[in-house]
JSON list of C-alpha atoms in Angstrom, two decimals:
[
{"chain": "K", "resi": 174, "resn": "UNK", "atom": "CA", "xyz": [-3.80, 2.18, 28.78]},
{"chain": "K", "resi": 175, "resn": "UNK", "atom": "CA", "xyz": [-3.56, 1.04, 24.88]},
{"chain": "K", "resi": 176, "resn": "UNK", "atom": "CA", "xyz": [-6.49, -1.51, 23.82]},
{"chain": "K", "resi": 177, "resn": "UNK", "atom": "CA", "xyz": [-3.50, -3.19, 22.34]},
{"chain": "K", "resi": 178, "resn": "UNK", "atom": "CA", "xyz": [0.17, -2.73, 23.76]},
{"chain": "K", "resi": 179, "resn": "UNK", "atom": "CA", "xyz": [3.47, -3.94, 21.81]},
{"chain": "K", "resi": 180, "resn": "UNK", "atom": "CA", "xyz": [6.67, -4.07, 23.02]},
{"chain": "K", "resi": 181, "resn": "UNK", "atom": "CA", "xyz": [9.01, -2.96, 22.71]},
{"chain": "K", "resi": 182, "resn": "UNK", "atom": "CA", "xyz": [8.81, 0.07, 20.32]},
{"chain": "K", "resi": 183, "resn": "UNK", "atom": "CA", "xyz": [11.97, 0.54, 18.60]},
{"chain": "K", "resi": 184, "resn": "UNK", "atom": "CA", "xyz": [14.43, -2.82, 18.56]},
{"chain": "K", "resi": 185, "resn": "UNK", "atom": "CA", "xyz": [18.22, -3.06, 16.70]},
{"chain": "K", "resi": 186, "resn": "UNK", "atom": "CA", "xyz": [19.86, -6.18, 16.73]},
{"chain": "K", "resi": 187, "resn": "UNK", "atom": "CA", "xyz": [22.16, -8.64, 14.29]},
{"chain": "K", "resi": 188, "resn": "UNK", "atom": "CA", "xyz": [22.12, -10.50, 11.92]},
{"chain": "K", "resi": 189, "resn": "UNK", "atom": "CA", "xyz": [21.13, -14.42, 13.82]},
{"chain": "K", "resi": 190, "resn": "UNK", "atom": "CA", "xyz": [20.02, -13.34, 16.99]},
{"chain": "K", "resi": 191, "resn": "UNK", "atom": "CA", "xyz": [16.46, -14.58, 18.11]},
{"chain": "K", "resi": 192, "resn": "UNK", "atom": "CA", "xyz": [14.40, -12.10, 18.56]},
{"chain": "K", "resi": 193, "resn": "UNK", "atom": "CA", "xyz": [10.78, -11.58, 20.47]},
{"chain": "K", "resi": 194, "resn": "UNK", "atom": "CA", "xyz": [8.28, -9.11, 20.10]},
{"chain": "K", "resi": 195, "resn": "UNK", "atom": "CA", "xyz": [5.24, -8.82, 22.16]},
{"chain": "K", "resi": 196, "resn": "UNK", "atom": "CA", "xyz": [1.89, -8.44, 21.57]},
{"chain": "K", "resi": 197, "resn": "UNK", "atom": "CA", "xyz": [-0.75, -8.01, 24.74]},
{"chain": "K", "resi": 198, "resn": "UNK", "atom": "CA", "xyz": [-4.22, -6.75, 24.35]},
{"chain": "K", "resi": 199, "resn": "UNK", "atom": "CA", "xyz": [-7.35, -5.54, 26.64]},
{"chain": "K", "resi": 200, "resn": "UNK", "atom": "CA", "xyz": [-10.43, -5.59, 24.74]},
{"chain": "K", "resi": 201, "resn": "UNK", "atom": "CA", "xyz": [-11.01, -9.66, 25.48]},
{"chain": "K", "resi": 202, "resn": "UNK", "atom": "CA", "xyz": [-10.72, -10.24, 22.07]},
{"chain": "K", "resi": 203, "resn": "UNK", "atom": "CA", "xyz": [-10.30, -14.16, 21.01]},
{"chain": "K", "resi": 204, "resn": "UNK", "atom": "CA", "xyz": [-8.65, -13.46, 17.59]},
{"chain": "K", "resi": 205, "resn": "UNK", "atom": "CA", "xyz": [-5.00, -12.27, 17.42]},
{"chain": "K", "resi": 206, "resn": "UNK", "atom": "CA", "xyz": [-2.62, -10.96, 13.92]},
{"chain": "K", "resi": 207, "resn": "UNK", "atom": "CA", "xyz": [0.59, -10.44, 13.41]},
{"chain": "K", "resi": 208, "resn": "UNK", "atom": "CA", "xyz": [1.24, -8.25, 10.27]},
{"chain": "K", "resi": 209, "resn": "UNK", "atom": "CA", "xyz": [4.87, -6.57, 9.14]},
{"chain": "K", "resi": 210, "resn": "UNK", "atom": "CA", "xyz": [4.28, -3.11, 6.89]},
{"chain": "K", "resi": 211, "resn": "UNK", "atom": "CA", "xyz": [6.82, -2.41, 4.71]},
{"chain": "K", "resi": 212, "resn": "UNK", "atom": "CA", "xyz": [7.14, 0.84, 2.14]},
{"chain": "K", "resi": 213, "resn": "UNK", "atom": "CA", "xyz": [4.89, 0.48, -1.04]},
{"chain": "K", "resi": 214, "resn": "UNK", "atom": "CA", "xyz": [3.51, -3.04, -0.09]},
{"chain": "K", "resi": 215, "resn": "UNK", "atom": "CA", "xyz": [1.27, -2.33, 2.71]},
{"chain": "K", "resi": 216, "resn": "UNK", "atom": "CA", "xyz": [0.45, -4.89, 5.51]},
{"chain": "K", "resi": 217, "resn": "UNK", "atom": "CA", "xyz": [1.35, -8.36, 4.90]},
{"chain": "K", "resi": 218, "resn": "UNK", "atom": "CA", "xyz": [-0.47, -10.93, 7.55]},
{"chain": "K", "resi": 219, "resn": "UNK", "atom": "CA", "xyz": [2.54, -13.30, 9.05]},
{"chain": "K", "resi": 220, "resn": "UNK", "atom": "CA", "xyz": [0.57, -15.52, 11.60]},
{"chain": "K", "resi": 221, "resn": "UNK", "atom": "CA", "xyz": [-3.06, -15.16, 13.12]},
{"chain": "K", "resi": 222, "resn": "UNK", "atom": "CA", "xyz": [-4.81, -17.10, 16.08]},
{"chain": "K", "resi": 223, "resn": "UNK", "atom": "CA", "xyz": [-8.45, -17.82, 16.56]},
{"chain": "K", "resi": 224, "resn": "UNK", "atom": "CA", "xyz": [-8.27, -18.76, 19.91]},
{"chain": "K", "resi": 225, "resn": "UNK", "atom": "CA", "xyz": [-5.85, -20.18, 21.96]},
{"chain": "K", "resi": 226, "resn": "UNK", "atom": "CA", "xyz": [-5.31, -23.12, 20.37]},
{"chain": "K", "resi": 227, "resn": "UNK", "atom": "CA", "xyz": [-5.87, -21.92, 16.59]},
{"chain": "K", "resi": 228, "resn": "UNK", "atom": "CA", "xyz": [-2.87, -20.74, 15.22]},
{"chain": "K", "resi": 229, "resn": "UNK", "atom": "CA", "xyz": [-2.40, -20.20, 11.80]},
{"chain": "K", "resi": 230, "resn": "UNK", "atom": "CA", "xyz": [0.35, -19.50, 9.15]},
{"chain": "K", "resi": 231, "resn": "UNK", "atom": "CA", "xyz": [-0.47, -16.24, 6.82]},
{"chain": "K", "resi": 232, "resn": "UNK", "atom": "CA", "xyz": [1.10, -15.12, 3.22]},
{"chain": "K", "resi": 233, "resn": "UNK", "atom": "CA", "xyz": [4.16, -14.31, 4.77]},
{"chain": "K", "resi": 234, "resn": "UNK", "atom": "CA", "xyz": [5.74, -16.53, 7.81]},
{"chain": "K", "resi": 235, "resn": "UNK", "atom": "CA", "xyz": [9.09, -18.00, 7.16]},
{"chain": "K", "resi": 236, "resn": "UNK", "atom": "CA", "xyz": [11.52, -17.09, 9.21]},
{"chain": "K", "resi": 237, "resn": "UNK", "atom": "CA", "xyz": [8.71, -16.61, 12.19]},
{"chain": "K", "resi": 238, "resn": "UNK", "atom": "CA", "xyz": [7.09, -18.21, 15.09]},
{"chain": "K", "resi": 239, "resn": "UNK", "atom": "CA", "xyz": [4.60, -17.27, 16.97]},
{"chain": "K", "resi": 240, "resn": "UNK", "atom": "CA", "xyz": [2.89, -18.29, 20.57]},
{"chain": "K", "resi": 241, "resn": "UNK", "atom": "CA", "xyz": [-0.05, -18.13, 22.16]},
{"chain": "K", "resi": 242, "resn": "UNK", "atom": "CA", "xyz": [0.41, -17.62, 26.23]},
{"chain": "K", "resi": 243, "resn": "UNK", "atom": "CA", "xyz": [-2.85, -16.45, 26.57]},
{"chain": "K", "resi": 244, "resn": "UNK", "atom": "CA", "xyz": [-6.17, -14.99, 25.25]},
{"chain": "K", "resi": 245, "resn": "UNK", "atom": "CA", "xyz": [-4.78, -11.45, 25.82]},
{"chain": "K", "resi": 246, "resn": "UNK", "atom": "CA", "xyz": [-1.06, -12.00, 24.34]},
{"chain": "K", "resi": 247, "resn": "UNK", "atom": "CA", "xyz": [0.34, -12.86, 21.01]},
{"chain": "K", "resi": 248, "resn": "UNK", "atom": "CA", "xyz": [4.02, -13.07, 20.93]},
{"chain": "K", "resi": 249, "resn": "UNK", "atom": "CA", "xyz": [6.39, -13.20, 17.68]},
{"chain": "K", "resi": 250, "resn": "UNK", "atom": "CA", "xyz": [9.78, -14.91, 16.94]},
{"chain": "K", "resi": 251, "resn": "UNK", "atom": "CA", "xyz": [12.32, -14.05, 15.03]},
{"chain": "K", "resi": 252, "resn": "UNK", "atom": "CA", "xyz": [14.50, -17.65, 15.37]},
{"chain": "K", "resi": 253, "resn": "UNK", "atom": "CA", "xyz": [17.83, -16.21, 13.43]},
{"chain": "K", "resi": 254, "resn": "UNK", "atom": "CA", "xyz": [17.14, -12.28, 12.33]},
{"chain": "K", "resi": 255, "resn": "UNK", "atom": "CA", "xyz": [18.12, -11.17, 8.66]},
{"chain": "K", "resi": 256, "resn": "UNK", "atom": "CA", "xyz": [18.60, -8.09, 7.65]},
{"chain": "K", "resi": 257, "resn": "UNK", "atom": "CA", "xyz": [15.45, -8.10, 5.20]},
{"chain": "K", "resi": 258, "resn": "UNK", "atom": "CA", "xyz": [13.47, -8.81, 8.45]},
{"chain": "K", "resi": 259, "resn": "UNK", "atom": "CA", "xyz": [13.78, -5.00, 8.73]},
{"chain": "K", "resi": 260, "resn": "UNK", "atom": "CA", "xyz": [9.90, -3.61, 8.91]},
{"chain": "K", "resi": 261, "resn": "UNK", "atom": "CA", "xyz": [7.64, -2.23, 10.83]},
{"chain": "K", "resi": 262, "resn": "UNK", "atom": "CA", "xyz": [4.98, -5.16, 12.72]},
{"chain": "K", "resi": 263, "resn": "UNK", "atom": "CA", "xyz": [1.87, -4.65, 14.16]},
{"chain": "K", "resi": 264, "resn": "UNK", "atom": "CA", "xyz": [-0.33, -6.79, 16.25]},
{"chain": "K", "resi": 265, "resn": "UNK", "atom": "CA", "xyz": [-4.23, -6.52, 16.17]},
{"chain": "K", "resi": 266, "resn": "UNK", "atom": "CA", "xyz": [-7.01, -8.08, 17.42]},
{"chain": "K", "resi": 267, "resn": "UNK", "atom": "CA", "xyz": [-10.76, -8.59, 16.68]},
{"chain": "K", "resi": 268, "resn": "UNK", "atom": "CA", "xyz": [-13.60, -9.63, 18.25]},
{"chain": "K", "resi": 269, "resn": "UNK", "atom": "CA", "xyz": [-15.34, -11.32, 15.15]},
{"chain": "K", "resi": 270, "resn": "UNK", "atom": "CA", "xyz": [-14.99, -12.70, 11.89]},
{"chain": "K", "resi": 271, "resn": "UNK", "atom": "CA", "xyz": [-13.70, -9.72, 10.37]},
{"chain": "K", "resi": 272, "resn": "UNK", "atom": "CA", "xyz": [-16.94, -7.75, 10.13]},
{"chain": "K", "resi": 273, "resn": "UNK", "atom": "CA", "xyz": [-15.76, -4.80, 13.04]},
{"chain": "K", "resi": 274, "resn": "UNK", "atom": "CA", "xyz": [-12.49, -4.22, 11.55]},
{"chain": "K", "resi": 275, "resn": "UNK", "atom": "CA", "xyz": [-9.02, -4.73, 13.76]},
{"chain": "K", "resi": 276, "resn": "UNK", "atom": "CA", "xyz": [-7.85, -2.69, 16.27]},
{"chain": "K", "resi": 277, "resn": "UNK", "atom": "CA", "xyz": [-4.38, -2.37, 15.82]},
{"chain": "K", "resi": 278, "resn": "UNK", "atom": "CA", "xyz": [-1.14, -1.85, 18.58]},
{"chain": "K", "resi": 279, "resn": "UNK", "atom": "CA", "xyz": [1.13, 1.57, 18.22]},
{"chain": "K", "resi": 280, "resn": "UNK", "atom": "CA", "xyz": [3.48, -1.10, 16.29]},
{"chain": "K", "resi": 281, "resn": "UNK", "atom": "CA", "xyz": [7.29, -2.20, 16.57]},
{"chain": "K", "resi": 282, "resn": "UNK", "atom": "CA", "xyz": [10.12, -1.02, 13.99]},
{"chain": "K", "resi": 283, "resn": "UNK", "atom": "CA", "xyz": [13.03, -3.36, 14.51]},
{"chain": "K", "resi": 284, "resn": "UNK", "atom": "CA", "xyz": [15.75, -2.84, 12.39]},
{"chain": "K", "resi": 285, "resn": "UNK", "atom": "CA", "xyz": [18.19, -6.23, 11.80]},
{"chain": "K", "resi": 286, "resn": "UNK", "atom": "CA", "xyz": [22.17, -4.84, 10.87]},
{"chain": "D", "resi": 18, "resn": "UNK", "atom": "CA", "xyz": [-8.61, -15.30, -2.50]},
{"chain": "D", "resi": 19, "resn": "UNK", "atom": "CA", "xyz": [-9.46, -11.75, -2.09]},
{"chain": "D", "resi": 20, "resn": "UNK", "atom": "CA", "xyz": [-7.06, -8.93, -3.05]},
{"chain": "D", "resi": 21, "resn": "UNK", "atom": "CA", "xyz": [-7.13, -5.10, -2.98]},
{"chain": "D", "resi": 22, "resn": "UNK", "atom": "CA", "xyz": [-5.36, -2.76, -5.14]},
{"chain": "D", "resi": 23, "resn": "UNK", "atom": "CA", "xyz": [-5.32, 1.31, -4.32]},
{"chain": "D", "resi": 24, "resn": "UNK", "atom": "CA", "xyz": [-4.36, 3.36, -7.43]},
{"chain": "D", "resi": 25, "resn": "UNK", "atom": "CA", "xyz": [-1.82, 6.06, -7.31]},
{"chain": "D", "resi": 26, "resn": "UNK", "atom": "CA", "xyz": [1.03, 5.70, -4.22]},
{"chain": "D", "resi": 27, "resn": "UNK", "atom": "CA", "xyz": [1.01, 9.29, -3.84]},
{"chain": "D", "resi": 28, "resn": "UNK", "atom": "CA", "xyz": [-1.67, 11.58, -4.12]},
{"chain": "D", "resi": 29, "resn": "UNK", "atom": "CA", "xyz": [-1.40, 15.36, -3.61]},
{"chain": "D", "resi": 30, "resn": "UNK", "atom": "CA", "xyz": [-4.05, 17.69, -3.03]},
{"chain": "D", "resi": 31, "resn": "UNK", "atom": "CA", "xyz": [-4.46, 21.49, -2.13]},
{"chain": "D", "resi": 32, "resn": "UNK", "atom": "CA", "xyz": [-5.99, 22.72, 1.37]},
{"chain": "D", "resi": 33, "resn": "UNK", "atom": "CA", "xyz": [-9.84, 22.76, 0.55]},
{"chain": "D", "resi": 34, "resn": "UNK", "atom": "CA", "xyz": [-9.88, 20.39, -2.74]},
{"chain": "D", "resi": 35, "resn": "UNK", "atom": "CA", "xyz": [-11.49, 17.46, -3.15]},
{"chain": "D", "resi": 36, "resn": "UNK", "atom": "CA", "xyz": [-9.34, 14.15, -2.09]},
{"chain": "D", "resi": 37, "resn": "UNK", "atom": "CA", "xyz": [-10.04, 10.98, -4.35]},
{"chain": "D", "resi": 38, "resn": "UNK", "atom": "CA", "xyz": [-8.49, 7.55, -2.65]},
{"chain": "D", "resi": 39, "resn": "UNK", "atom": "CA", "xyz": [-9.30, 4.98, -5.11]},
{"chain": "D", "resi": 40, "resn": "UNK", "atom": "CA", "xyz": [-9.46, 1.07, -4.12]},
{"chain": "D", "resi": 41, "resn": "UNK", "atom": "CA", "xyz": [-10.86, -1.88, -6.15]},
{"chain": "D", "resi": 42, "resn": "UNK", "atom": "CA", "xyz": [-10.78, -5.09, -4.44]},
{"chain": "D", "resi": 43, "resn": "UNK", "atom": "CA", "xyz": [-11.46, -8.97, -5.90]},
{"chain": "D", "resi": 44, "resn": "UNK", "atom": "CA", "xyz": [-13.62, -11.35, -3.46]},
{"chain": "D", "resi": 45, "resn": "UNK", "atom": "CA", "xyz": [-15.00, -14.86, -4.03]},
{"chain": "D", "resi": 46, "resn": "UNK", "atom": "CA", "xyz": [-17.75, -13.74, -1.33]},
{"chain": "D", "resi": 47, "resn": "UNK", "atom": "CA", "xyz": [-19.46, -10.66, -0.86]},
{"chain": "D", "resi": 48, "resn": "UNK", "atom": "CA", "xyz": [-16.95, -8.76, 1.17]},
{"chain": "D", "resi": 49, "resn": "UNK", "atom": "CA", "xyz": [-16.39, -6.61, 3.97]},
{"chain": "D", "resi": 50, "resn": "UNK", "atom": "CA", "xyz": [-14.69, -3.53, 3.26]},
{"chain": "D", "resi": 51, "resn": "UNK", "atom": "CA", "xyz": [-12.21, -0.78, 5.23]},
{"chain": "D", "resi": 52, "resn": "UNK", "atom": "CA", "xyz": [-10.49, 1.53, 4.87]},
{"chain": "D", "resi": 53, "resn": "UNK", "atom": "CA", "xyz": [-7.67, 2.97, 7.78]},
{"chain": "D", "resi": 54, "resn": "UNK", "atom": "CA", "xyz": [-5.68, 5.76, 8.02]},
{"chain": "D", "resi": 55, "resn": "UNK", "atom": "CA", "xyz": [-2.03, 5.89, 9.73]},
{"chain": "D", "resi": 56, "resn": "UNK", "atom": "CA", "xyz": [-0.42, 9.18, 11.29]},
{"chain": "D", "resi": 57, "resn": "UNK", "atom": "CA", "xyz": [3.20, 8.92, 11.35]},
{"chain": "D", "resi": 58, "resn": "UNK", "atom": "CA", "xyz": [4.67, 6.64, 13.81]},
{"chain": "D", "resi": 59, "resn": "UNK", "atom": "CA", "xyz": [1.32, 5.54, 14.71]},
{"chain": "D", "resi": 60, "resn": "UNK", "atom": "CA", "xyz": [-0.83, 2.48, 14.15]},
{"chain": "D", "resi": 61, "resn": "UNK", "atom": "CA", "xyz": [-3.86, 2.23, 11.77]},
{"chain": "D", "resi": 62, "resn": "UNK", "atom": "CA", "xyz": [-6.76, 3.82, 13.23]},
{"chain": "D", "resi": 63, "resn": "UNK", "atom": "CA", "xyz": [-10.32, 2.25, 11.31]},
{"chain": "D", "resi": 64, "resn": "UNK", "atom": "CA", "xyz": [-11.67, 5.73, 9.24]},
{"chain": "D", "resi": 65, "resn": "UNK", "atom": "CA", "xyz": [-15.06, 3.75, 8.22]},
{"chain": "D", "resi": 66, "resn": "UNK", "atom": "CA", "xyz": [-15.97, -0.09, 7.32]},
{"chain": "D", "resi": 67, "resn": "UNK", "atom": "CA", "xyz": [-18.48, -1.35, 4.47]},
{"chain": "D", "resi": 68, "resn": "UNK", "atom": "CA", "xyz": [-20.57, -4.70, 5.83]},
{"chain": "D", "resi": 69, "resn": "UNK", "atom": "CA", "xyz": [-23.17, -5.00, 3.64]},
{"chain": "D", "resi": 70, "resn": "UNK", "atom": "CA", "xyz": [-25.43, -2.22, 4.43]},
{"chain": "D", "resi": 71, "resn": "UNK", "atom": "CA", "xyz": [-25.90, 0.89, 3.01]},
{"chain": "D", "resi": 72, "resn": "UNK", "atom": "CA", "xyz": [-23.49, 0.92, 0.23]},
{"chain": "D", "resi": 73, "resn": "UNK", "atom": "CA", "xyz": [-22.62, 4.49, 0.81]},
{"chain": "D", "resi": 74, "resn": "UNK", "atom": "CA", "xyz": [-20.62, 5.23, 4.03]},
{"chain": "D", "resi": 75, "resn": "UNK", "atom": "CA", "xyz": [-19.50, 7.67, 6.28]},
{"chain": "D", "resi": 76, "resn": "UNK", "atom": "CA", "xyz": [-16.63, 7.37, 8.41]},
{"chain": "D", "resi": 77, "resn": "UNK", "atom": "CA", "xyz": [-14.57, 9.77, 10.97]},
{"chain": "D", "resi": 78, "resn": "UNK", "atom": "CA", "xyz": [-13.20, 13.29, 10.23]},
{"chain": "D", "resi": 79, "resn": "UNK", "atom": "CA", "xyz": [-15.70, 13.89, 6.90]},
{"chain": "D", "resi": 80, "resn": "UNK", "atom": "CA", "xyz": [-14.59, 10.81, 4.97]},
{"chain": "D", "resi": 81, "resn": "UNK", "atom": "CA", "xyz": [-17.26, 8.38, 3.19]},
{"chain": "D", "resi": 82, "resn": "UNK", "atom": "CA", "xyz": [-16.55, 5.70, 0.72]},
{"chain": "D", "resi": 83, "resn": "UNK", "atom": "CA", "xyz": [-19.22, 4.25, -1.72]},
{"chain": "D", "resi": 84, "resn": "UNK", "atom": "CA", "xyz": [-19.47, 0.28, -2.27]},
{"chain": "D", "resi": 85, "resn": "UNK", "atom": "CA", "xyz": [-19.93, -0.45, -5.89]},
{"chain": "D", "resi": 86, "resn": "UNK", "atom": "CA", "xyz": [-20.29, -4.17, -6.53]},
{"chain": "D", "resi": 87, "resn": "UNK", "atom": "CA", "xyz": [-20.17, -3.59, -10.48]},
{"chain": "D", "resi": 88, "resn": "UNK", "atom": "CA", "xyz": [-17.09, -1.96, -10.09]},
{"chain": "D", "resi": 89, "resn": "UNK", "atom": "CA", "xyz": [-15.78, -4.12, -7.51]},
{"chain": "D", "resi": 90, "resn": "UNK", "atom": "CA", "xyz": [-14.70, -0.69, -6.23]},
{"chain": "D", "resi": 91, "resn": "UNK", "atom": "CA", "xyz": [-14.80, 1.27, -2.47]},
{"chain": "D", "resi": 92, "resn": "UNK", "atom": "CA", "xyz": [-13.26, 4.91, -3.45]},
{"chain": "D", "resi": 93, "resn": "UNK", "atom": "CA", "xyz": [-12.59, 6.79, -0.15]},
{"chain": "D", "resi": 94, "resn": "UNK", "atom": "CA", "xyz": [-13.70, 10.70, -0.74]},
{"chain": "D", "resi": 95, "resn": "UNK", "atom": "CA", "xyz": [-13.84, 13.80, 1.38]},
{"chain": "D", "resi": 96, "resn": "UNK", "atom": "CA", "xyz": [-15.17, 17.24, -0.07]},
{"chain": "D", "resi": 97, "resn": "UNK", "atom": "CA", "xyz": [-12.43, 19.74, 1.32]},
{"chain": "D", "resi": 98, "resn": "UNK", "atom": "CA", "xyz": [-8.78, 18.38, 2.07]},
{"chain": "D", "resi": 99, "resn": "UNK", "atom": "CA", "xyz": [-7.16, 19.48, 5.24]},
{"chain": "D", "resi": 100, "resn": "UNK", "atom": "CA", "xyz": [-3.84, 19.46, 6.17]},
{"chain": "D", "resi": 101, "resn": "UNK", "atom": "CA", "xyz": [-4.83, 17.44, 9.12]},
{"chain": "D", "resi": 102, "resn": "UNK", "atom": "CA", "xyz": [-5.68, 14.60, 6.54]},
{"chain": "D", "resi": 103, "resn": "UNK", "atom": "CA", "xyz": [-1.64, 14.05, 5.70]},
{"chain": "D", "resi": 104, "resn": "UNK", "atom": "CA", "xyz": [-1.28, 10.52, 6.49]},
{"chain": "D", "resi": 105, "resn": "UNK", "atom": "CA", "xyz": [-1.05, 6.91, 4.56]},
{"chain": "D", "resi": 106, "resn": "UNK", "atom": "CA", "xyz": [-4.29, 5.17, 3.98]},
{"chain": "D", "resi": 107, "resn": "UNK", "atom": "CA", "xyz": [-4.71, 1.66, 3.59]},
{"chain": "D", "resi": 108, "resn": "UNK", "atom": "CA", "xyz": [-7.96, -0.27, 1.96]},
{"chain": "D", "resi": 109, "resn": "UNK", "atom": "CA", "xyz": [-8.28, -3.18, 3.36]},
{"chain": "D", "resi": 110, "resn": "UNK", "atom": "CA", "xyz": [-10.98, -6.33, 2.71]},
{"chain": "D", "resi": 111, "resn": "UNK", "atom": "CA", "xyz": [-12.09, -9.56, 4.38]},
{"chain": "D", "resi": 112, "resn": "UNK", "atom": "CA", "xyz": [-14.42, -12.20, 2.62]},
{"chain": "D", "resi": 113, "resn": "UNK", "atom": "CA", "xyz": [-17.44, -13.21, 4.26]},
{"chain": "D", "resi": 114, "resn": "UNK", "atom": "CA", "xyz": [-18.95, -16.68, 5.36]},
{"chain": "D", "resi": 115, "resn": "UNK", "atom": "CA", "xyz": [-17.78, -18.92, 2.90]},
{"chain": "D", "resi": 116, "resn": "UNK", "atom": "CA", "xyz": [-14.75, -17.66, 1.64]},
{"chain": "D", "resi": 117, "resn": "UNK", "atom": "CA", "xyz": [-11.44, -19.06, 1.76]},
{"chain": "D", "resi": 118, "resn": "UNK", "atom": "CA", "xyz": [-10.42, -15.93, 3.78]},
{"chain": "D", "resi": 119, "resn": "UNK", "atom": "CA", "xyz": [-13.20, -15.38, 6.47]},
{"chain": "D", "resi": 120, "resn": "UNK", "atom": "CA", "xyz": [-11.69, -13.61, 8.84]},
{"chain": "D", "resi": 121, "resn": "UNK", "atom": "CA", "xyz": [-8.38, -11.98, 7.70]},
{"chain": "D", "resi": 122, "resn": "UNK", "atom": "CA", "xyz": [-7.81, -8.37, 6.49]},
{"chain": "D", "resi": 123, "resn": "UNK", "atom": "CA", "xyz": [-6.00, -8.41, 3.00]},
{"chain": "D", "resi": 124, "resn": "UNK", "atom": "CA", "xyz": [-4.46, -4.66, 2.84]},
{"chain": "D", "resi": 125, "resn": "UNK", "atom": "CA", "xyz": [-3.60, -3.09, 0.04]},
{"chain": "D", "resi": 126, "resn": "UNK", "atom": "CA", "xyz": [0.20, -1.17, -0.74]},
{"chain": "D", "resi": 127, "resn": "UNK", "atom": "CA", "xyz": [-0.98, 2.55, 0.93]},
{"chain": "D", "resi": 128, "resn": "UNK", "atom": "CA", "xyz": [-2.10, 5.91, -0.51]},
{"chain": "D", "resi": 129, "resn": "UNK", "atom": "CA", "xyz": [0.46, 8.55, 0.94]},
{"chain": "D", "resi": 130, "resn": "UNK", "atom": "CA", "xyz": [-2.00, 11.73, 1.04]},
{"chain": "D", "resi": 131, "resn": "UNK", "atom": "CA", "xyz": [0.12, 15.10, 1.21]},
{"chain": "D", "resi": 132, "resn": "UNK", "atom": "CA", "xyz": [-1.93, 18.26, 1.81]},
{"chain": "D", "resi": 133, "resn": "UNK", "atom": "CA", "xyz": [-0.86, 21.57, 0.31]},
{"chain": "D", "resi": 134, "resn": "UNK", "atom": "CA", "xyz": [-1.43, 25.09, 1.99]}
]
């Protein structure tokens, strides 16, 4: 199995529907990302946890939420999809401050029409 | 803050050349540096990480990168291209203690690497 599993892989849907993508991960790791890659601007972070009861907002999380059912998943909300929500998102995890890098899930491309 | 900036989108290189990834980052805080490399429709797989060690580093699959404070720069390099190497890299950097970002990865846009026969 995947250090870090997302699901699901590949997601359409319209314009307004809520939307949840899910993050779960096996290396015990306390920290959690959420990031959305997008052509020509990289990763952008969108929310990150600490712990359990850290969460924080990154650069780019209107339009998002994000919860925290556990040390091992990381979920993220889309409340009311629009079509510029359209990206590629990854969830990571880390086991430090940073200094060992991420390891990163397979990712999920939703597409909002 | 902390920022990263790869020069050149797309780089092309023949089968055997030299391949030149170029990254300068900003930092308030000496940083920790990365670089990853994604396969299509894969995730980002870590090629080799700078924490304040030995300034030159070497990573998976022949790559190194060399830390250059006065240049604020962390070029990734590998001798001889192969078309195995066709992927997007990313150069990435997180501040140490003390900085206002301890703890997050700041990527930059992506070097698209094609590999010629």
């Amino acid at each position: 199995d995947a250090d870090v599993t997302q699901t699901p892989r590949n997601r359409i849907t319209k314009t307004g529907k809520r939307i949840m993508l899910e993050c779960s991960q096996t290396k015990g790791h306390d920290r959690m990302y959420w990031y959305r890659q997008d052509p020509g601007l990289g990763l952008r972070l969108i929310y990150y946890s600490f712990d359990v009861k850290d969460i924080n907002k990154g650069e780019i999380s209107d339009g998002y939420s994000v919860s925290r059912q556990a040390q091992a998943k990381f979920s993220l909300s889309l409340e009311s999809a629009i079509p510029n929500q359209t990206a590629l998102y990854f969830c990571a995890t880390s086991g430090d401050r940073g200094t060992s890098g991420y390891t990163f899930g397979s990712g999920t491309r939703l597409t909002v029409v | 803050a902390q920022s990263v900036t790869q020069l050149g989108s797309h780089v092309s290189v023949s089968e055997g050349a030299l391949v030149l990834l170029r990254c300068n980052y900003s930092s308030s805080v000496p940083p920790y540096l990365f670089w990853y490399v994604q396969y299509p429709n894969q995730g980002l797989q870590l090629l080799l990480k700078y924490t304040s060690a030995a300034t030159l580093v070497k990573g998976i699959n022949g790559f190194e990168a060399e830390f250059k404070k006065s240049e604020t720069s962390f070029h990734l390099t590998k001798p001889s291209a192969h078309m195995s190497d066709a992927a997007e890299y990313f150069c990435a950097v997180s501040e140490g203690a003390g900085g206002t970002s301890y703890g997050k990865l700041t990527f930059g846009q992506g070097t698209i690497l094609t590999v010629h026969p």
